[in-house]
Structures are given as structure tokens and as C-alpha cells.
mmCIF file of C-alpha atoms in Angstrom:
data_model
loop_
_atom_site.group_PDB
_atom_site.id
_atom_site.type_symbol
_atom_site.label_atom_id
_atom_site.label_comp_id
_atom_site.label_asym_id
_atom_site.label_seq_id
_atom_site.Cartn_x
_atom_site.Cartn_y
_atom_site.Cartn_z
ATOM 1 C CA UNK I 1 142.699 116.957 78.791
ATOM 2 C CA UNK I 2 139.131 115.688 79.116
ATOM 3 C CA UNK I 3 137.950 114.242 82.459
ATOM 4 C CA UNK I 4 136.562 110.806 81.623
ATOM 5 C CA UNK I 5 135.985 109.589 85.191
ATOM 6 C CA UNK I 6 132.194 110.067 85.060
ATOM 7 C CA UNK I 7 131.797 108.605 81.570
ATOM 8 C CA UNK I 8 133.992 105.630 82.561
ATOM 9 C CA UNK I 9 131.906 105.056 85.719
ATOM 10 C CA UNK I 10 128.681 105.368 83.704
ATOM 11 C CA UNK I 11 129.916 102.911 81.091
ATOM 12 C CA UNK I 12 130.908 100.460 83.826
ATOM 13 C CA UNK I 13 127.467 100.783 85.510
ATOM 14 C CA UNK I 14 125.827 99.993 82.166
ATOM 15 C CA UNK I 15 128.063 96.942 81.637
ATOM 16 C CA UNK I 16 127.197 95.687 85.132
ATOM 17 C CA UNK I 17 123.477 96.184 84.410
ATOM 18 C CA UNK I 18 123.723 94.298 81.120
ATOM 19 C CA UNK I 19 125.674 91.439 82.720
ATOM 20 C CA UNK I 20 123.281 91.101 85.663
ATOM 21 C CA UNK I 21 120.124 91.438 83.577
ATOM 22 C CA UNK I 22 121.206 88.783 81.085
ATOM 23 C CA UNK I 23 120.789 86.071 83.748
ATOM 24 C CA UNK I 24 118.187 87.731 86.016
ATOM 25 C CA UNK I 25 115.421 85.130 85.758
ATOM 26 C CA UNK I 26 113.205 86.818 88.343
ATOM 27 C CA UNK I 27 113.235 90.162 86.521
ATOM 28 C CA UNK I 28 112.414 88.455 83.225
ATOM 29 C CA UNK I 29 109.618 86.351 84.742
ATOM 30 C CA UNK I 30 108.011 89.429 86.310
ATOM 31 C CA UNK I 31 108.356 91.507 83.137
ATOM 32 C CA UNK I 32 110.731 93.985 84.773
ATOM 33 C CA UNK I 33 113.053 96.241 82.864
ATOM 34 C CA UNK I 34 115.971 98.301 84.102
ATOM 35 C CA UNK I 35 115.065 101.672 82.612
ATOM 36 C CA UNK I 36 118.052 103.633 83.940
ATOM 37 C CA UNK I 37 121.322 103.037 85.727
ATOM 38 C CA UNK I 38 124.209 105.225 86.811
ATOM 39 C CA UNK I 39 126.788 104.894 89.586
ATOM 40 C CA UNK I 40 124.786 104.421 92.807
ATOM 41 C CA UNK I 41 121.387 104.732 91.110
ATOM 42 C CA UNK I 42 118.960 102.470 89.259
ATOM 43 C CA UNK I 43 115.382 102.571 88.053
ATOM 44 C CA UNK I 44 113.390 99.390 87.431
ATOM 45 C CA UNK I 45 109.804 99.235 86.121
ATOM 46 C CA UNK I 46 107.072 96.643 85.679
ATOM 47 C CA UNK I 47 103.411 96.571 84.735
ATOM 48 C CA UNK I 48 101.015 94.927 87.206
ATOM 49 C CA UNK I 49 99.559 91.868 85.486
ATOM 50 C CA UNK I 50 96.511 89.781 86.416
ATOM 51 C CA UNK I 51 98.734 86.957 87.698
ATOM 52 C CA UNK I 52 100.292 89.392 90.217
ATOM 53 C CA UNK I 53 97.010 90.142 91.988
ATOM 54 C CA UNK I 54 96.123 88.904 95.463
ATOM 55 C CA UNK I 55 92.662 88.075 96.818
ATOM 56 C CA UNK I 56 91.853 91.794 97.117
ATOM 57 C CA UNK I 57 92.452 92.380 93.405
ATOM 58 C CA UNK I 58 95.626 94.439 93.949
ATOM 59 C CA UNK I 59 99.294 93.673 93.393
ATOM 60 C CA UNK I 60 100.636 91.331 96.063
ATOM 61 C CA UNK I 61 102.847 93.388 98.409
ATOM 62 C CA UNK I 62 105.750 90.984 98.157
ATOM 63 C CA UNK I 63 105.955 91.653 94.432
ATOM 64 C CA UNK I 64 106.135 95.394 95.042
ATOM 65 C CA UNK I 65 108.935 94.720 97.552
ATOM 66 C CA UNK I 66 110.641 92.547 94.915
ATOM 67 C CA UNK I 67 110.498 95.413 92.415
ATOM 68 C CA UNK I 68 112.103 97.720 94.992
ATOM 69 C CA UNK I 69 114.700 95.061 95.793
ATOM 70 C CA UNK I 70 115.606 94.845 92.105
ATOM 71 C CA UNK I 71 116.278 98.590 91.934
ATOM 72 C CA UNK I 72 118.322 98.221 95.126
ATOM 73 C CA UNK I 73 120.370 95.371 93.623
ATOM 74 C CA UNK I 74 121.136 97.214 90.396
ATOM 75 C CA UNK I 75 121.988 100.449 92.241
ATOM 76 C CA UNK I 76 124.357 98.887 94.767
ATOM 77 C CA UNK I 77 126.098 96.689 92.183
ATOM 78 C CA UNK I 78 126.511 99.580 89.723
ATOM 79 C CA UNK I 79 130.004 100.265 91.084
ATOM 80 C CA UNK I 80 131.117 96.812 89.833
ATOM 81 C CA UNK I 81 131.486 95.462 93.358
ATOM 82 C CA UNK I 82 129.921 92.103 94.219
ATOM 83 C CA UNK I 83 127.206 93.297 96.603
ATOM 84 C CA UNK I 84 124.302 91.499 98.281
ATOM 85 C CA UNK I 85 121.449 92.633 100.512
ATOM 86 C CA UNK I 86 122.027 92.280 104.237
ATOM 87 C CA UNK I 87 118.555 93.541 105.116
ATOM 88 C CA UNK I 88 115.787 95.923 104.218
ATOM 89 C CA UNK I 89 112.645 97.585 105.474
ATOM 90 C CA UNK I 90 109.678 98.261 103.244
ATOM 91 C CA UNK I 91 106.519 100.246 103.869
ATOM 92 C CA UNK I 92 103.609 99.627 101.510
ATOM 93 C CA UNK I 93 101.728 102.908 101.209
ATOM 94 C CA UNK I 94 99.159 102.231 98.518
ATOM 95 C CA UNK I 95 97.940 99.559 96.137
ATOM 96 C CA UNK I 96 99.334 98.576 92.785
ATOM 97 C CA UNK I 97 96.278 98.125 90.577
ATOM 98 C CA UNK I 98 95.904 95.921 87.510
ATOM 99 C CA UNK I 99 97.607 97.618 84.563
ATOM 100 C CA UNK I 100 99.567 100.081 86.720
ATOM 101 C CA UNK I 101 103.098 100.806 85.577
ATOM 102 C CA UNK I 102 105.180 100.727 88.774
ATOM 103 C CA UNK I 103 108.633 102.277 88.871
ATOM 104 C CA UNK I 104 111.213 101.735 91.606
ATOM 105 C CA UNK I 105 113.926 104.374 91.763
ATOM 106 C CA UNK I 106 116.891 103.645 94.000
ATOM 107 C CA UNK I 107 119.817 105.766 95.104
ATOM 108 C CA UNK I 108 122.807 105.419 97.358
ATOM 109 C CA UNK I 109 122.543 107.179 100.729
ATOM 110 C CA UNK I 110 125.866 105.976 102.136
ATOM 111 C CA UNK I 111 128.485 103.567 100.799
ATOM 112 C CA UNK I 112 131.399 102.475 102.936
ATOM 113 C CA UNK I 113 134.081 99.919 102.243
ATOM 114 C CA UNK I 114 131.786 97.016 103.232
ATOM 115 C CA UNK I 115 128.293 98.312 104.048
ATOM 116 C CA UNK I 116 125.927 100.546 102.116
ATOM 117 C CA UNK I 117 122.513 102.119 102.617
ATOM 118 C CA UNK I 118 120.096 102.740 99.741
ATOM 119 C CA UNK I 119 116.670 104.362 99.525
ATOM 120 C CA UNK I 120 114.133 103.210 96.966
ATOM 121 C CA UNK I 121 110.774 104.776 96.183
ATOM 122 C CA UNK I 122 108.094 102.930 94.207
ATOM 123 C CA UNK I 123 105.574 105.069 92.312
ATOM 124 C CA UNK I 124 102.785 104.407 89.832
ATOM 125 C CA UNK I 125 102.353 106.035 86.425
ATOM 126 C CA UNK I 126 100.640 109.045 88.077
ATOM 127 C CA UNK I 127 103.602 109.642 90.380
ATOM 128 C CA UNK I 128 101.731 108.420 93.451
ATOM 129 C CA UNK I 129 104.034 106.812 96.020
ATOM 130 C CA UNK I 130 103.171 103.105 96.423
ATOM 131 C CA UNK I 131 106.071 102.043 98.686
ATOM 132 C CA UNK I 132 109.288 103.184 100.314
ATOM 133 C CA UNK I 133 112.166 100.800 100.864
ATOM 134 C CA UNK I 134 115.488 101.176 102.686
ATOM 135 C CA UNK I 135 118.074 98.545 101.883
ATOM 136 C CA UNK I 136 121.331 97.683 103.553
ATOM 137 C CA UNK I 137 124.031 96.109 101.415
ATOM 138 C CA UNK I 138 127.138 94.090 102.138
ATOM 139 C CA UNK I 139 130.101 94.088 99.776
ATOM 140 C CA UNK I 140 131.711 90.716 99.191
ATOM 141 C CA UNK I 141 135.038 89.929 97.534
ATOM 142 C CA UNK I 142 135.015 89.987 93.772
ATOM 143 C CA UNK I 143 133.621 92.033 90.936
ATOM 144 C CA UNK I 144 130.422 91.844 88.922
ATOM 145 C CA UNK I 145 132.285 92.368 85.647
ATOM 146 C CA UNK I 146 135.947 91.883 84.837
ATOM 147 C CA UNK I 147 137.402 95.190 83.634
#
């Protein structure tokens, strides 16, 4: 008999991603795409556009934090639990320059019955680390997708 637990969990994570992304206005407005998802993991990418630049000519730090937060959201909801952020810390380590392709990769560190901890790393197209983000999640009642 074939073990389908991983493929079932992967399929569910993909359904959650598709359901969330369909109505994710922020991700669409910022040109973000969810490039990968699996149980407890997500990768979200965006290209730094001219309208994302601050007065120093680099990507506004809050937008980099938003990219990381998106990877966090997709990673912690990938289990089909209705999960929200309860807090996060972000360290901006380098600039996002015009035209840079930034990628936020998030993974579960710890997931309990109500609280979770996730680490997200934001890199540019050269693999240089732009930011690190640690998010804390809170699981509410309900599901993202009806199964």
C-alpha cells in the first residue's frame, strides 16, 4: 500500500495557496507571486519597481518586510489552519535595488496547537541576504479550505 500522507499534505498546501492568492489584493498590487509552497514552507518573490523606492532610491524597508510577511502567511496557513500573525521581528540587512528580484523563503521552526514560530530569509537574485524575519503565529478556529 502506498503512503499518500505527504502527497495529500502537499496537495492541501497547494489548494490553500490557490485559495488565499485568489483574493490576496496586496500580493497582486505589489506584483508578488508564490513560487513554492509545501507543508510549513513557502517562497514568495517580487521585483523591485520604481514605485517601491524611497527617497534614497532603494526599496522601502516596509515593503521588504511585507514580502517576508507574505511568505510567513503562506507557510503558516499551508496546513489548512486559519492562522494569523501575532507578532514578528525583522532585520533589514541590505538594500533592495531597482530591478532586483527579491525572494522570501519561509519555514516552520515550531508549530504547537495554537502558536507557531517561522523564520523567513529575504535574498536578492545574487543570493545576497537582504533581510531576516521571525514571525509568531496564532491559530484561530476554522480552516482555510474546506476538505
